[in-house]
Amino acid sequence: MRFVPIGVAGHVDHGKTTLVKALTGIDTDRLPEEKRRGMSIDLGFAFLDYPLENLRVELIDIPGHERFIKNAIAGLACVKGMLLVVDPMEGVMPETIKHARLAKSIGLTHCLVVLTKADRVDEETLELAKMEVLEFLREEGLSAYCVSVVSAFTGFGLDGLKNAIGNYAKDISDTGLDFFRMVLDSAFNVKGYGTVLRGSCISGKVEEGESLLLEPLGLEVRVKKIQNHGVFVKEGQEGERLALLVSGVEPGQVERGFMLIKKDQALKSKYLIVKVDGQLPKGEGTLFFYMREIPFKKKRIAEDLYLISLREPVIAFVGDRGPLIDSSGTVVGSYRVIHPRPILKRKKFINHHLDLLEKDLIKYFTLEMGKKGASIGEINALFGKYINPSRIEAVRIDDRFLHRSVVEELKEQLEKVVSSREGLLSLEEVKRSLNLWEELLRYLIGSLKGYRVVEGYLLDERKANLEDLEIFRQLLEFMGNFIREERELERFKSVLPLAVKKGKVHSLGEHLYISDTLLRQIITELRSLGDTFEVQDAKQLTGLSRKYLIPLLEYIDRLGYTKREGNIRRFVT
């Protein structure tokens, strides 16, 4: 089943709660004070089912009195659509305006207009009210999905409104997020069972038996049971009203706006880079992050871009939105998250890479992370969904992604460090001086031409003096006056190719090796045989078996010292 949360908003006494009850049979005024005063104070919850569409619309009744504007903000924070309820006798009123602007601040671009109390007015009044509301919405930059005229008292228009709500909900898109976030609005204890956390699932899924984190406290809780409107279910999903029976936390530890997430999916941060629409409060301001009211300090980066420092950390994804309020509680603007976890807070850095920040956050983030690199988990946590690693334009080293410019700069630094030590430096010194992790160093070395690791040393093949290496001296000593087979040289395999390249050792082919000193000595001895010699002559002179002698003589031929003519060899030079 698909779940779509829709807020029921509008001015006080315009008939929201009565309308919800007429549509669903559920009275959302549950508090004694609400019953006594005949006015909604806190949020109310109901639902409409559309079995043929496999759809449930979660209705959230928003308090309409100006004194409860923060409750209204909390109620609208988790919705994807809105019923804007208007009494045609009063038309657009102050809280109608506030609720519409709040809806816009969370990213809504549309609403379904409901003109209530149709039994109390004539057709002309209804038409005038409709015109007024539509004009108001145009001015606010909102569109009306449709306008429904109803009477909760007589039942007029209710069936049509139910159909309209179903169609409206079907046209509302899901968030497209994979990661679980549930915003909590209440916590209480059920005798004999334990703590129940109640709220709205704004993205992802949760299953019975899973472990979750309660943020910003960082407490681990385990889900024992899940309910949706009093019915036990095995899992909860995006858009659904949920009550979770959990272990690991007491109700008194939980505040409205706390969030449940899955471990290793999302990451919290006290800093956000946001785009602001409207004004920012002077001095320290307050924003609503979903249902949570959080003071913040700000640093202006560009015309409408700010780095904000929050009093407490949040679990934010790119695109999260919410209202900004001043010290009097007045909504003065809204924000949209551009970067939910900025690493570098320097204004100069952000400004210099502003274009990258707005166009390609992944590249910007890998640039921020520098030589540490970003894991795929950290990248996913920016967006609240799984990113295909193959589509990330960065250098992948092990399980981390580095910006290409960072890698190129590290290559230059590595070359300078080795060059300053005459082409030879221990790997430990390299790691310490450049503060590199093992896999990164290995990648850098492998991507640079002419560099080689030998027995814990990094050397520049063009500059390094091999005699400074103990392992090289041991190799030459071991070679001695013998032709060695490759299997005998296993412990020298790190330096052997370089010794061959430098001409200190020669590869005869057939997995045989000879030192340069011994090779020259044998060539000199062969010259003592005269201008020409046969294989048997060379065998008697050197004492070598044919296994070693033939590859040796063929190698001397390749070097150009001798030339084979039938059964004899003639010295060329």
XYZ file of C-alpha atoms in Angstrom, residues 14-290:
277
model
C -13.156 27.382 9.336
C -14.251 23.794 9.945
C -11.100 21.678 9.526
C -11.682 19.233 12.384
C -15.382 18.898 11.576
C -14.487 18.230 7.944
C -11.966 15.520 8.873
C -14.540 13.816 11.079
C -17.165 13.966 8.323
C -14.689 12.437 5.835
C -13.186 9.738 8.065
C -15.403 9.306 11.120
C -12.388 10.148 13.310
C -12.516 13.028 15.807
C -8.980 14.438 15.848
C -9.638 16.678 18.867
C -8.432 14.200 21.488
C -7.327 16.527 24.310
C -9.875 17.480 27.056
C -8.995 21.145 26.599
C -9.743 20.888 22.864
C -13.156 19.403 23.686
C -13.869 22.119 26.250
C -12.796 25.034 24.053
C -14.083 23.609 20.764
C -10.755 24.433 19.120
C -7.779 22.366 17.962
C -4.644 22.995 19.972
C -2.332 20.175 18.897
C -2.024 18.018 15.808
C -4.750 15.520 14.975
C -4.441 12.409 12.841
C -6.900 10.473 10.671
C -6.878 8.573 7.380
C -8.805 7.869 4.198
C -8.468 4.553 2.382
C -8.779 3.935 -1.359
C -8.686 0.113 -1.634
C -8.944 0.025 -5.427
C -5.904 2.286 -5.669
C -4.021 0.490 -2.858
C -3.707 3.940 -1.292
C -4.054 5.407 2.183
C -4.139 9.174 2.656
C -2.816 10.186 6.072
C -4.671 13.342 7.124
C -2.996 15.677 9.619
C -5.347 18.240 11.187
C -3.392 21.487 11.650
C -4.322 23.888 14.505
C -5.628 27.149 13.045
C -5.210 29.591 15.911
C -2.330 32.046 15.700
C -1.172 31.138 19.227
C -0.412 27.613 18.009
C 1.559 28.534 14.909
C 4.517 26.358 15.986
C 2.197 23.358 16.211
C 1.013 24.233 12.708
C 4.616 24.302 11.482
C 5.268 20.905 13.076
C 2.143 19.478 11.455
C 2.928 20.711 7.965
C 6.592 19.681 8.205
C 5.989 16.080 7.128
C 3.212 16.458 4.542
C 3.387 16.145 0.754
C 0.143 17.929 0.033
C -2.386 20.240 1.685
C -6.115 20.774 1.905
C -6.555 24.514 2.347
C -9.876 24.876 4.168
C -11.679 28.221 3.812
C -14.993 29.388 5.257
C -16.594 31.269 2.320
C -18.273 33.694 4.712
C -14.849 34.910 5.924
C -12.637 34.185 2.957
C -8.860 34.394 3.187
C -7.861 35.140 6.804
C -4.511 35.657 8.578
C -3.927 31.980 9.380
C -4.985 31.027 5.841
C -2.116 33.196 4.643
C 0.354 31.826 7.201
C -0.484 28.215 6.457
C -0.143 28.754 2.711
C 3.251 30.376 3.197
C 4.331 27.592 5.519
C 3.337 25.060 2.859
C 5.481 26.909 0.344
C 8.404 26.984 2.798
C 8.459 23.166 2.937
C 8.461 22.934 -0.841
C 4.785 22.498 -1.689
C 3.717 24.112 -4.953
C 0.056 23.099 -4.876
C -2.925 22.510 -2.621
C -6.516 21.325 -2.834
C -8.908 24.138 -1.867
C -11.969 23.212 0.198
C -14.770 25.741 0.682
C -16.676 24.553 3.761
C -20.068 25.411 5.313
C -21.702 25.541 1.889
C -25.114 25.118 3.542
C -24.783 28.568 5.120
C -24.067 30.683 2.039
C -25.501 31.341 -1.404
C -23.935 30.607 -4.782
C -22.697 34.164 -5.271
C -20.783 34.108 -1.974
C -19.236 30.774 -2.883
C -18.128 32.097 -6.262
C -16.623 35.239 -4.741
C -14.798 33.166 -2.119
C -13.442 30.864 -4.836
C -12.146 33.816 -6.856
C -10.528 35.346 -3.779
C -8.741 32.141 -2.786
C -7.463 31.434 -6.302
C -6.163 34.990 -6.667
C -4.452 34.726 -3.270
C -2.763 31.443 -4.218
C -1.497 32.915 -7.504
C 0.031 35.826 -5.622
C 1.748 33.391 -3.239
C 3.127 31.247 -6.063
C 0.903 28.252 -5.290
C -1.501 26.461 -7.599
C -4.887 24.966 -6.764
C -5.255 21.316 -7.734
C -9.002 21.883 -7.673
C -11.687 23.641 -5.605
C -14.239 21.506 -3.749
C -17.385 22.918 -2.159
C -18.754 20.932 0.796
C -20.916 20.985 3.875
C -19.809 18.730 6.720
C -23.199 19.360 8.347
C -25.403 18.157 5.447
C -22.857 15.914 3.726
C -23.053 17.938 0.521
C -19.989 17.460 -1.701
C -18.200 15.014 0.634
C -18.133 12.127 -1.850
C -16.772 14.404 -4.546
C -14.139 15.702 -2.124
C -13.076 12.152 -1.216
C -12.580 11.377 -4.902
C -10.672 14.630 -5.382
C -8.379 13.854 -2.439
C -7.676 10.382 -3.861
C -6.811 11.805 -7.283
C -4.695 14.531 -5.683
C -2.757 11.976 -3.632
C -2.141 9.767 -6.686
C -0.568 12.725 -8.481
C 1.815 13.470 -5.607
C 5.268 11.959 -6.155
C 7.257 10.010 -3.578
C 10.484 11.526 -2.285
C 12.690 9.058 -4.176
C 14.758 8.576 -1.013
C 15.955 5.155 0.168
C 17.068 5.910 3.716
C 14.729 5.645 6.690
C 13.827 8.749 8.672
C 10.909 8.970 11.088
C 10.042 12.272 12.752
C 8.608 11.811 16.235
C 5.773 13.883 17.641
C 5.100 11.988 20.888
C 6.370 9.262 23.201
C 4.520 7.468 25.977
C 4.521 4.308 28.045
C 2.023 1.482 27.660
C 1.727 -0.447 30.900
C 2.982 -3.987 30.520
C 4.602 -3.278 27.127
C 7.010 -0.344 27.357
C 7.892 2.776 25.389
C 5.935 3.748 22.287
C 7.382 6.287 19.842
C 4.829 7.868 17.529
C 5.423 9.934 14.441
C 5.587 10.142 10.649
C 7.861 8.120 8.387
C 9.134 10.670 5.879
C 11.348 8.299 3.872
C 12.504 4.695 3.628
C 11.188 1.651 5.471
C 11.410 0.067 8.916
C 10.751 -3.553 9.874
C 9.854 -5.278 13.108
C 13.000 -6.387 14.939
C 15.314 -3.753 13.433
C 17.676 -1.613 15.483
C 17.458 2.151 15.007
C 19.238 5.239 16.297
C 17.338 7.970 18.140
C 18.836 11.301 17.154
C 20.178 13.699 18.228
C 20.769 11.570 21.355
C 22.499 8.758 19.459
C 20.656 6.109 21.494
C 20.138 2.669 19.950
C 16.593 1.320 20.180
C 15.102 -1.931 18.973
C 11.708 -2.103 17.278
C 9.530 -4.765 18.921
C 6.163 -3.965 17.340
C 4.785 -1.564 14.697
C 1.296 -0.083 14.435
C -0.467 2.107 11.882
C -3.628 3.663 13.329
C -4.004 0.916 15.928
C -3.369 -2.008 13.561
C -0.215 -4.121 13.942
C 1.932 -4.283 10.806
C 5.289 -5.925 10.046
C 6.833 -2.869 8.397
C 6.340 0.848 8.080
C 7.108 2.923 5.019
C 7.327 6.415 3.582
C 4.300 8.597 4.260
C 2.877 6.340 6.970
C 1.824 7.330 10.497
C 3.581 4.879 12.806
C 3.658 3.886 16.452
C 6.745 1.848 17.344
C 7.002 -0.204 20.524
C 10.712 -0.031 21.327
C 13.283 -0.952 23.926
C 16.312 1.126 24.840
C 14.739 4.485 25.689
C 12.304 6.008 28.182
C 9.473 8.364 27.058
C 10.898 11.185 29.165
C 14.076 11.199 27.076
C 12.206 11.916 23.833
C 11.217 15.355 22.562
C 9.031 16.375 19.637
C 11.078 16.548 16.451
C 13.562 13.851 17.445
C 14.291 11.513 14.569
C 14.731 7.771 14.142
C 17.221 6.576 11.527
C 19.057 3.388 10.615
C 22.654 2.999 11.655
C 25.213 3.491 8.845
C 22.659 5.195 6.572
C 22.475 8.829 7.631
C 25.014 11.105 9.330
C 24.281 14.044 11.596
C 25.773 17.511 11.368
C 25.540 20.836 13.198
C 26.380 22.735 10.014
C 24.327 23.243 6.858
C 24.794 25.273 3.693
C 21.362 26.586 2.732
C 19.659 28.796 0.176
C 17.314 31.311 1.748
C 14.072 32.646 0.330
C 12.900 35.772 2.145
C 14.752 37.124 5.146
C 17.011 35.735 7.801
C 16.386 36.869 11.385
C 18.891 39.390 12.740
C 21.406 37.920 15.159
C 20.640 34.366 16.249
C 17.616 33.001 14.434
C 15.475 29.890 14.646
C 14.545 27.373 12.008
C 12.243 24.417 11.993
C 13.895 21.222 10.862
C 10.756 19.212 10.276
